[in-house]
Every structure is written in C-alpha cells, then in structure tokens.
Amino acid sequence: MANLQSWVQNDYIGPEDFAALLAFPEHFQEEEKILTALVFAAQKRGELSLDLNEDNLEKLFPEEDNDLVHNIITKAEKYKVVTTKLEKPNFLFFSKKENHLFLYKNYITWKKIQQELSRLQQRKIQSKTFKTLDKLPLNQDQKSAIKASLQNSIMVLTGGPGTGKTFTILGMIAVHLANGILPNKIKVAAPTGKAANRLVESLKENGKKFLPNLQEQIEKIESSTIHHLLDWHPTGFYRNKLLPLMDDLVIIDEASMMEASIMLSLLEAIGEKTKLILVGDPNQLPPVGVGPVFEHLVKEGSIPKVTLKENYRSTKKILEASQAVLEGNRKHFWQQVKQIQIEELKDTTDEIVQIEIHNNSDLEKFLQYYHESFIASLTQQKRENLKENPSTKTIEKY
C-alpha cells in the first residue's frame, strides 16, 4: 500500500489532509484513503476537483505508487467513500458527466456557482447605445470588450500580461459614466488591497491623461477588497442574497485569484440591476484556497467573454531572462536582468503574481512564473488565431 505519510513529507498533500485521512472510520479501505488523498493533492494545486481525464495525474503522487493509483482510479465510483447522487451526501462526489472527482462540499459550491451564473445571465439590464471613445487609443478587442460590457449583465474579460486590461476597464467605466451612471454606483474591487489600490490609481492617472472631461467623476469611484465590498464579518458577509449590492456596475479585477467560496459569495450578493464584470488572466497562478473558478468560467464558455490578445508591454528582455532561469543559464540571466527597467518589472509582477521581490531567489521565482504565463498566453492566442484563420500553418518560435 502507498505510504500516505510520505505523500505529506514530499508535499503532495498537506498535514491537515493527512489528519483528515487518519480520522476516517475504520471500515473505510486503505484504497479509499488513497483516492481521497488524490483529491486533496489536486486541491493543494488549486484545483476544484480531480480530473480523471488528465494525462499528468502522475504529478499528484510518488512514482512508486503509479500502478496502485491507476488501479484505484479505474474503479473510483465503486468505493463506499464516493457518491454519484447529490441527494446522498458522502465525502466524495463523482461526476460521471465530467469524469471528475470532487469533495462533496466543493461540488455543492460549484453547482451553486453555476446556478448563480445562470440567474445573472437571465436578467435584462437596459443599456444605451455604445458610444465610441475617440480619445482612448483602443484596439478592436478592447472596443469589443467595452461594447460587451454595455450589452451584457455579466461578462468576462481575459488577457495575458500587458494586453491592456486596466485600460479597457477605464473604457468600460467611461462609457457607463457617459451613459448616465453615477460614479457612486460603480464599484471596483480585487482580492487584495494592493491590487485594488493599484487599479484605481491607474484608472485615475489614465483618466486624467485621456479623459479630462470625466476626471472628476472617475476620481469619485471607490475601490476595495472583495471582502470589504461584501461587508465581511467573522461569520460571513452582510452583503448576500437577502441584502444584495445595489450598485449599477461592479468590476472585479484579478478575478483569477478568487477561490470558489468567495466567488459564490460575490455572485449571490449581485443584485437584480447590477452588472458584473470579471477581469483576469486564466494563466495566472492559482488562487490561495480551493478552486480556480475563473479558469473554469473561461473554458466553459457559457458567459460572454472577450480576450485581449495584443501585447503593449515591452516583454522581450523579461522573457529572455525568464527563459534563462528555466535553462539554468545564470550568465545570460544576469545580462538580461541588468537591462530591465525596475518600473517595468514592478508593473509586471503586480499583474502576474502577488509577490514582493526582495532578493535574487524571489526574482528567479517570478521570472519562471512570468515565462509560463507568457507562453500560455501566446499559445492560447495562436489557438484562437488558427480558429479564425484555419489556413494559417506557420508556428513562430518564441
């Protein structure tokens, strides 16, 4: 049998997960503990569930347990610890449709999120005609996103680092202000205070530069953490289904950092006349907690979505430095780092991963994450371009 204690020692599961497994009733088989440990391991990576279709399941457990684990997975739904019916609660839930294994409580959360999304999409919120913002240098994707923000009661805006998400948010706010929405009826929030403050400062700075006629109104727009927006208290949130937000427009930046329970609380608190815009990068680091819900929303495709593809930030030096990290070429790494402007690096770290850079180790860690995020963004862009232009066969090397 697998040594689950070694799974803890090798950081596949956490100590709290191991404690939960030890507390299992005696009648549960060892194989059922291993199956549950796999779900814990997926959860530790930020996943909402264990994808049994996944090719790289091997990343979740030690190599020596390979045969045992795959044997257990093939008969997952037959174990006593698993239920396939919502009306029969158990520790694990197996979704036959998705071929995913969830902690039962997480599946309930995901189903509630889907129900709330359906409710929000069914609302009819009156919007006026799209007004072109000639003073803002917008590309076609950004214009499409702004138009979608007027036409839909809920939407998703995605894009990799440097694709102009913040500038697009400014355009969304501007057209809503121009169409009569008061600034005190617009709320901007993010998972962390740092992200929220950075966003509102950028909005004010660019508003002053490009939209001086709206500057006074933009200055009045409030930003906060999501917890503050929902009025957190020790036992939950004051803003909920019974006391929803009454704003006209709520924009959540860094939505990719939201874990499942917070996303559900947010959706439940959105009133019948409140538009919701979720902004983020699905290739960003997973949230702290359980469930990359934003990534699921993007992949699922049920919510109107616009993806920004054009990259405005000069990323070549950062990308080359991050590539050097992955290749272990420290000489080339430092050659590139010396050429990077600190402001450029700071903006990029803020957008991709919420970490502070204090030393060389932090810098190398960031650049590795940056490389992975940037390449993932380019890959997604190429896939979308191929869908739009099937005849295109050239794949550039980055």
Short mmCIF file of C-alpha atoms in Angstrom, two decimals:
data_model
loop_
_atom_site.label_atom_id
_atom_site.label_comp_id
_atom_site.label_asym_id
_atom_site.label_seq_id
_atom_site.Cartn_x
_atom_site.Cartn_y
_atom_site.Cartn_z
CA MET A 1 0.00 0.00 0.00
CA ALA A 2 1.03 3.60 -0.56
CA ASN A 3 2.70 5.32 2.36
CA LEU A 4 0.49 8.37 2.76
CA GLN A 5 2.90 9.82 5.30
CA SER A 6 5.49 10.08 2.51
CA TRP A 7 2.91 12.00 0.47
CA VAL A 8 2.92 14.61 3.25
CA GLN A 9 6.71 14.65 3.52
CA ASN A 10 7.01 15.18 -0.24
CA ASP A 11 4.34 17.91 -0.20
CA TYR A 12 1.76 16.10 -2.33
CA ILE A 13 -0.83 16.64 0.42
CA GLY A 14 -0.84 18.88 3.49
CA PRO A 15 -0.58 17.85 7.17
CA GLU A 16 -4.23 18.81 7.67
CA ASP A 17 -5.19 16.48 4.81
CA PHE A 18 -3.26 13.63 6.40
CA ALA A 19 -5.01 14.30 9.72
CA ALA A 20 -8.38 14.09 7.97
CA LEU A 21 -7.41 10.74 6.44
CA LEU A 22 -6.37 9.39 9.85
CA ALA A 23 -9.80 10.34 11.18
CA PHE A 24 -11.59 8.20 8.59
CA PRO A 25 -13.84 5.49 10.10
CA GLU A 26 -12.18 2.09 10.46
CA HIS A 27 -14.49 0.41 7.94
CA PHE A 28 -13.08 2.50 5.07
CA GLN A 29 -10.49 0.70 2.97
CA GLU A 30 -6.92 1.92 2.52
CA GLU A 31 -7.67 2.39 -1.17
CA GLU A 32 -10.45 4.83 -0.28
CA LYS A 33 -7.98 6.90 1.73
CA ILE A 34 -5.63 6.95 -1.26
CA LEU A 35 -8.45 8.05 -3.57
CA THR A 36 -9.35 10.85 -1.15
CA ALA A 37 -5.67 11.79 -0.87
CA LEU A 38 -5.59 12.26 -4.67
CA VAL A 39 -8.47 14.74 -4.43
CA PHE A 40 -6.60 16.53 -1.63
CA ALA A 41 -3.48 16.62 -3.83
CA ALA A 42 -5.44 18.19 -6.71
CA GLN A 43 -6.94 20.67 -4.26
CA LYS A 44 -3.47 21.56 -2.98
CA ARG A 45 -2.57 22.57 -6.55
CA GLY A 46 -5.55 24.95 -6.54
CA GLU A 47 -7.91 22.66 -8.47
CA LEU A 48 -11.59 22.42 -7.61
CA SER A 49 -11.66 18.70 -8.44
CA LEU A 50 -9.60 15.71 -9.55
CA ASP A 51 -9.78 15.43 -13.33
CA LEU A 52 -9.69 11.71 -14.10
CA ASN A 53 -9.17 12.53 -17.80
CA GLU A 54 -5.90 14.30 -17.05
CA ASP A 55 -2.75 12.87 -18.63
CA ASN A 56 -0.43 14.18 -15.94
CA LEU A 57 -2.04 12.62 -12.87
CA GLU A 58 1.45 11.37 -12.01
CA LYS A 59 2.27 14.82 -10.66
CA LEU A 60 -0.11 14.18 -7.76
CA PHE A 61 1.65 11.21 -6.17
CA PRO A 62 5.04 9.48 -5.84
CA GLU A 63 6.22 7.48 -8.85
CA GLU A 64 6.42 4.22 -6.90
CA ASP A 65 2.63 4.34 -6.35
CA ASN A 66 1.83 4.64 -10.06
CA ASP A 67 0.30 1.19 -10.67
CA LEU A 68 -1.68 1.21 -7.45
CA VAL A 69 -3.15 4.68 -8.03
CA HIS A 70 -4.21 3.99 -11.61
CA ASN A 71 -5.89 0.77 -10.49
CA ILE A 72 -7.84 2.72 -7.85
CA ILE A 73 -8.86 5.45 -10.30
CA THR A 74 -10.39 2.98 -12.77
CA LYS A 75 -12.98 1.93 -10.17
CA ALA A 76 -13.36 5.27 -8.37
CA GLU A 77 -17.17 5.39 -8.34
CA LYS A 78 -17.46 1.94 -6.73
CA TYR A 79 -15.93 2.88 -3.38
CA LYS A 80 -18.08 3.49 -0.29
CA VAL A 81 -16.50 6.90 0.24
CA VAL A 82 -17.91 8.06 -3.13
CA THR A 83 -21.45 9.06 -4.08
CA THR A 84 -22.84 9.73 -7.55
CA LYS A 85 -26.11 11.23 -6.30
CA LEU A 86 -26.47 14.69 -4.77
CA GLU A 87 -29.31 13.53 -2.52
CA LYS A 88 -26.91 11.04 -0.91
CA PRO A 89 -24.15 13.11 0.74
CA ASN A 90 -20.76 11.47 1.18
CA PHE A 91 -17.14 12.54 1.47
CA LEU A 92 -16.51 12.43 -2.29
CA PHE A 93 -18.77 13.07 -5.29
CA PHE A 94 -18.13 11.51 -8.69
CA SER A 95 -19.47 13.47 -11.68
CA LYS A 96 -20.00 10.95 -14.47
CA LYS A 97 -20.66 13.71 -16.99
CA GLU A 98 -17.32 15.44 -16.38
CA ASN A 99 -15.40 12.37 -15.16
CA HIS A 100 -14.23 14.48 -12.22
CA LEU A 101 -13.98 13.57 -8.57
CA PHE A 102 -14.88 16.31 -6.07
CA LEU A 103 -15.00 16.71 -2.36
CA TYR A 104 -18.78 16.60 -1.91
CA LYS A 105 -18.88 20.08 -0.32
CA ASN A 106 -16.85 21.54 -3.22
CA TYR A 107 -19.21 20.06 -5.79
CA ILE A 108 -22.16 21.66 -3.99
CA THR A 109 -20.31 25.00 -4.12
CA TRP A 110 -19.62 24.60 -7.86
CA LYS A 111 -23.27 23.75 -8.60
CA LYS A 112 -24.40 26.83 -6.65
CA ILE A 113 -21.94 28.96 -8.64
CA GLN A 114 -23.43 27.63 -11.88
CA GLN A 115 -26.94 28.39 -10.64
CA GLU A 116 -25.99 31.95 -9.72
CA LEU A 117 -24.32 32.49 -13.08
CA SER A 118 -27.49 31.31 -14.81
CA ARG A 119 -29.56 33.71 -12.70
CA LEU A 120 -27.31 36.65 -13.53
CA GLN A 121 -27.33 35.90 -17.25
CA GLN A 122 -31.12 35.74 -17.41
CA ARG A 123 -31.51 39.30 -16.16
CA LYS A 124 -32.35 42.02 -18.66
CA ILE A 125 -30.45 45.19 -17.80
CA GLN A 126 -31.20 48.14 -20.05
CA SER A 127 -28.15 49.68 -21.74
CA LYS A 128 -27.86 52.62 -24.07
CA THR A 129 -26.10 52.65 -27.43
CA PHE A 130 -22.35 52.14 -27.44
CA LYS A 131 -20.50 55.43 -27.64
CA THR A 132 -17.05 55.42 -29.26
CA LEU A 133 -14.30 56.85 -27.08
CA ASP A 134 -12.20 58.61 -29.68
CA LYS A 135 -9.80 59.97 -27.07
CA LEU A 136 -8.80 56.49 -25.91
CA PRO A 137 -6.30 54.57 -28.09
CA LEU A 138 -8.25 51.30 -28.19
CA ASN A 139 -7.73 48.29 -30.41
CA GLN A 140 -10.62 46.25 -31.81
CA ASP A 141 -10.61 43.69 -28.98
CA GLN A 142 -10.79 46.45 -26.39
CA LYS A 143 -13.68 48.12 -28.22
CA SER A 144 -15.47 44.76 -28.40
CA ALA A 145 -14.99 44.31 -24.65
CA ILE A 146 -16.39 47.76 -23.89
CA LYS A 147 -19.38 47.13 -26.13
CA ALA A 148 -19.96 43.76 -24.44
CA SER A 149 -19.92 45.46 -21.04
CA LEU A 150 -22.92 47.54 -22.14
CA GLN A 151 -24.81 44.70 -23.78
CA ASN A 152 -24.48 42.02 -21.09
CA SER A 153 -25.47 41.79 -17.44
CA ILE A 154 -22.38 39.68 -16.72
CA MET A 155 -19.20 39.18 -18.75
CA VAL A 156 -15.59 38.03 -18.52
CA LEU A 157 -12.56 39.99 -19.74
CA THR A 158 -9.35 37.99 -20.09
CA GLY A 159 -5.86 38.71 -21.29
CA GLY A 160 -2.24 37.98 -20.52
CA PRO A 161 0.29 40.39 -19.03
CA GLY A 162 0.49 43.73 -20.83
CA THR A 163 -2.60 43.28 -23.02
CA GLY A 164 -4.32 46.41 -21.69
CA LYS A 165 -6.91 45.01 -19.28
CA THR A 166 -6.70 48.03 -16.97
CA PHE A 167 -7.04 50.46 -19.88
CA THR A 168 -10.08 48.51 -21.09
CA ILE A 169 -11.63 48.77 -17.62
CA LEU A 170 -11.19 52.54 -17.88
CA GLY A 171 -13.06 52.49 -21.18
CA MET A 172 -15.87 50.43 -19.65
CA ILE A 173 -16.22 52.85 -16.76
CA ALA A 174 -16.12 55.84 -19.12
CA VAL A 175 -18.94 54.63 -21.38
CA HIS A 176 -21.11 53.84 -18.37
CA LEU A 177 -20.45 57.29 -16.93
CA ALA A 178 -21.20 58.84 -20.33
CA ASN A 179 -24.48 56.92 -20.40
CA GLY A 180 -25.65 58.40 -17.12
CA ILE A 181 -24.47 56.06 -14.37
CA LEU A 182 -23.32 57.95 -11.29
CA PRO A 183 -19.75 57.33 -10.03
CA ASN A 184 -21.02 56.29 -6.58
CA LYS A 185 -22.93 53.48 -8.32
CA ILE A 186 -19.72 51.98 -9.75
CA LYS A 187 -17.56 49.76 -7.56
CA VAL A 188 -14.12 48.36 -8.37
CA ALA A 189 -12.70 45.55 -6.25
CA ALA A 190 -9.91 42.96 -6.19
CA PRO A 191 -8.91 40.07 -3.91
CA THR A 192 -6.16 42.12 -2.23
CA GLY A 193 -5.93 45.72 -1.10
CA LYS A 194 -2.70 46.16 -3.06
CA ALA A 195 -4.34 45.09 -6.32
CA ALA A 196 -7.41 47.26 -5.68
CA ASN A 197 -5.33 50.36 -4.90
CA ARG A 198 -3.05 49.81 -7.88
CA LEU A 199 -6.04 49.53 -10.21
CA VAL A 200 -7.82 52.66 -9.03
CA GLU A 201 -4.59 54.70 -9.13
CA SER A 202 -4.01 53.58 -12.72
CA LEU A 203 -7.61 54.46 -13.62
CA LYS A 204 -7.24 57.94 -12.16
CA GLU A 205 -3.87 58.52 -13.84
CA ASN A 206 -5.07 57.45 -17.28
CA GLY A 207 -8.41 59.18 -16.81
CA LYS A 208 -6.61 62.45 -16.14
CA LYS A 209 -4.46 61.96 -19.25
CA PHE A 210 -7.05 60.74 -21.76
CA LEU A 211 -10.47 61.71 -20.36
CA PRO A 212 -10.11 65.07 -18.60
CA ASN A 213 -13.85 65.75 -19.01
CA LEU A 214 -14.61 62.65 -16.90
CA GLN A 215 -11.71 63.02 -14.47
CA GLU A 216 -13.81 64.42 -11.62
CA GLN A 217 -16.27 61.52 -11.84
CA ILE A 218 -13.52 58.89 -12.13
CA GLU A 219 -11.87 60.31 -9.00
CA LYS A 220 -15.06 59.51 -7.05
CA ILE A 221 -15.10 55.81 -7.92
CA GLU A 222 -14.37 53.64 -4.90
CA SER A 223 -12.07 50.65 -4.84
CA SER A 224 -11.80 47.99 -2.16
CA THR A 225 -11.05 44.38 -1.46
CA ILE A 226 -13.81 41.90 -2.27
CA HIS A 227 -14.22 41.22 1.45
CA HIS A 228 -14.79 44.91 2.12
CA LEU A 229 -17.17 45.21 -0.84
CA LEU A 230 -19.29 42.38 0.58
CA ASP A 231 -19.02 43.79 4.12
CA TRP A 232 -17.25 40.89 5.78
CA HIS A 233 -17.85 39.93 9.42
CA PRO A 234 -16.48 36.95 11.40
CA THR A 235 -19.36 34.64 10.48
CA GLY A 236 -19.82 35.62 6.84
CA PHE A 237 -20.82 38.61 4.70
CA TYR A 238 -23.55 41.16 5.37
CA ARG A 239 -24.00 41.55 1.62
CA ASN A 240 -25.74 38.42 0.36
CA LYS A 241 -28.97 37.23 -1.28
CA LEU A 242 -31.09 38.94 1.37
CA LEU A 243 -29.14 42.22 1.28
CA PRO A 244 -27.57 42.42 -2.21
CA LEU A 245 -25.35 45.11 -3.66
CA MET A 246 -27.39 47.92 -5.19
CA ASP A 247 -24.70 49.35 -7.48
CA ASP A 248 -25.16 49.67 -11.25
CA LEU A 249 -21.71 48.30 -12.14
CA VAL A 250 -19.30 46.08 -10.22
CA ILE A 251 -15.88 45.31 -11.73
CA ILE A 252 -13.69 42.63 -10.14
CA ASP A 253 -10.03 42.75 -11.15
CA GLU A 254 -7.66 39.80 -10.59
CA ALA A 255 -10.73 37.52 -10.57
CA SER A 256 -8.44 34.61 -11.42
CA MET A 257 -7.16 34.80 -7.82
CA MET A 258 -10.62 34.17 -6.32
CA GLU A 259 -11.28 30.79 -4.75
CA ALA A 260 -14.64 29.06 -5.06
CA SER A 261 -16.36 30.07 -1.82
CA ILE A 262 -15.55 33.78 -2.30
CA MET A 263 -16.76 33.66 -5.91
CA LEU A 264 -20.05 32.14 -4.74
CA SER A 265 -20.48 34.81 -2.05
CA LEU A 266 -19.86 37.53 -4.64
CA LEU A 267 -22.34 36.11 -7.16
CA GLU A 268 -25.03 35.68 -4.50
CA ALA A 269 -24.60 39.34 -3.49
CA ILE A 270 -25.09 40.75 -7.00
CA GLY A 271 -28.50 42.44 -7.17
CA GLU A 272 -31.02 42.17 -9.97
CA LYS A 273 -29.97 45.50 -11.51
CA THR A 274 -26.21 45.23 -11.02
CA LYS A 275 -23.86 44.45 -13.89
CA LEU A 276 -20.84 42.30 -13.08
CA ILE A 277 -17.55 42.27 -15.00
CA LEU A 278 -14.91 39.70 -14.04
CA VAL A 279 -11.39 40.54 -15.21
CA GLY A 280 -8.35 38.31 -15.05
CA ASP A 281 -5.77 36.05 -16.62
CA PRO A 282 -6.68 32.33 -16.55
CA ASN A 283 -2.97 31.51 -16.91
CA GLN A 284 -2.15 33.32 -13.69
CA LEU A 285 -1.09 31.48 -10.53
CA PRO A 286 -3.98 29.56 -8.95
CA PRO A 287 -5.86 31.15 -6.06
CA VAL A 288 -4.97 30.66 -2.43
CA GLY A 289 -7.60 28.18 -1.31
CA VAL A 290 -9.73 25.81 -3.30
CA GLY A 291 -10.75 26.10 -6.90
CA PRO A 292 -9.63 28.14 -9.93
CA VAL A 293 -13.22 29.12 -10.71
CA PHE A 294 -12.23 31.85 -13.17
CA GLU A 295 -10.36 29.32 -15.31
CA HIS A 296 -13.45 27.09 -15.33
CA LEU A 297 -15.64 30.02 -16.42
CA VAL A 298 -13.30 30.87 -19.28
CA LYS A 299 -13.11 27.27 -20.51
CA GLU A 300 -16.82 26.58 -20.08
CA GLY A 301 -17.78 29.41 -22.42
CA SER A 302 -21.30 29.95 -21.11
CA ILE A 303 -20.62 33.56 -20.09
CA PRO A 304 -19.92 36.27 -22.69
CA LYS A 305 -16.14 36.63 -22.91
CA VAL A 306 -13.67 38.89 -24.68
CA THR A 307 -9.97 38.05 -24.78
CA LEU A 308 -7.36 40.76 -25.28
CA LYS A 309 -4.51 39.45 -27.43
CA GLU A 310 -2.33 42.41 -28.43
CA ASN A 311 0.59 42.89 -26.05
CA TYR A 312 1.62 46.51 -25.44
CA ARG A 313 4.33 45.92 -22.89
CA SER A 314 7.96 45.51 -23.92
CA THR A 315 8.48 41.95 -22.69
CA LYS A 316 11.45 40.74 -24.71
CA LYS A 317 14.13 41.31 -22.05
CA ILE A 318 11.95 39.90 -19.26
CA LEU A 319 11.02 36.90 -21.38
CA GLU A 320 14.67 36.21 -22.26
CA ALA A 321 15.65 36.47 -18.60
CA SER A 322 12.87 34.09 -17.58
CA GLN A 323 13.92 31.65 -20.31
CA ALA A 324 17.47 31.76 -18.93
CA VAL A 325 16.11 30.81 -15.49
CA LEU A 326 14.40 27.74 -16.92
CA GLU A 327 17.57 26.76 -18.82
CA GLY A 328 19.81 27.32 -15.80
CA ASN A 329 21.91 29.86 -17.74
CA ARG A 330 22.75 32.31 -14.95
CA LYS A 331 25.23 34.34 -17.04
CA HIS A 332 22.62 35.16 -19.70
CA PHE A 333 20.05 35.67 -16.93
CA TRP A 334 22.05 38.47 -15.31
CA GLN A 335 22.92 40.02 -18.68
CA GLN A 336 19.19 40.43 -19.37
CA VAL A 337 18.23 41.48 -15.83
CA LYS A 338 20.68 44.41 -15.96
CA GLN A 339 18.74 45.81 -18.94
CA ILE A 340 15.28 45.57 -17.34
CA GLN A 341 13.79 48.79 -16.02
CA ILE A 342 12.64 48.36 -12.41
CA GLU A 343 9.30 50.08 -13.18
CA GLU A 344 8.64 47.59 -15.98
CA LEU A 345 9.41 44.67 -13.70
CA LYS A 346 7.30 46.07 -10.86
CA ASP A 347 4.23 46.55 -13.07
CA THR A 348 4.60 43.05 -14.42
CA THR A 349 4.98 41.37 -11.02
CA ASP A 350 1.89 43.20 -9.79
CA GLU A 351 -0.16 41.92 -12.71
CA ILE A 352 1.00 38.31 -12.84
CA VAL A 353 1.67 37.23 -9.29
CA GLN A 354 1.14 38.93 -5.98
CA ILE A 355 4.71 38.60 -4.67
CA GLU A 356 7.31 41.06 -3.46
CA ILE A 357 10.81 40.89 -4.95
CA HIS A 358 13.40 41.27 -2.20
CA ASN A 359 16.26 39.06 -3.37
CA ASN A 360 17.65 37.02 -6.25
CA SER A 361 15.61 33.96 -5.29
CA ASP A 362 12.36 35.98 -5.46
CA LEU A 363 13.41 37.39 -8.84
CA GLU A 364 14.14 33.97 -10.32
CA LYS A 365 10.85 32.61 -8.96
CA PHE A 366 8.91 35.49 -10.52
CA LEU A 367 10.63 35.17 -13.89
CA GLN A 368 9.85 31.46 -14.02
CA TYR A 369 6.17 32.21 -13.37
CA TYR A 370 6.30 35.02 -15.91
CA HIS A 371 7.69 32.76 -18.62
CA GLU A 372 5.00 30.13 -18.02
CA SER A 373 2.22 32.73 -18.01
CA PHE A 374 3.52 34.49 -21.11
CA ILE A 375 3.93 31.27 -23.12
CA ALA A 376 0.48 30.06 -22.05
CA SER A 377 -0.98 33.38 -23.18
CA LEU A 378 0.76 33.15 -26.57
CA THR A 379 -0.36 29.54 -27.02
CA GLN A 380 -3.98 30.49 -26.36
CA GLN A 381 -3.67 33.42 -28.77
CA LYS A 382 -2.31 31.14 -31.51
CA ARG A 383 -5.15 28.67 -30.99
CA GLU A 384 -7.72 31.43 -31.36
CA ASN A 385 -5.94 32.81 -34.43
CA LEU A 386 -5.94 29.35 -36.04
CA LYS A 387 -9.68 29.05 -35.40
CA GLU A 388 -10.23 32.41 -37.09
CA ASN A 389 -7.75 31.66 -39.93
CA PRO A 390 -7.64 27.86 -40.47
CA SER A 391 -5.30 28.26 -43.45
CA THR A 392 -2.54 29.64 -41.22
CA LYS A 393 0.01 26.89 -40.61
CA THR A 394 3.08 28.82 -39.53
CA ILE A 395 4.02 28.50 -35.87
CA GLU A 396 6.60 31.02 -34.76
CA LYS A 397 9.24 30.19 -32.20
CA TYR A 398 9.28 32.47 -29.20
#
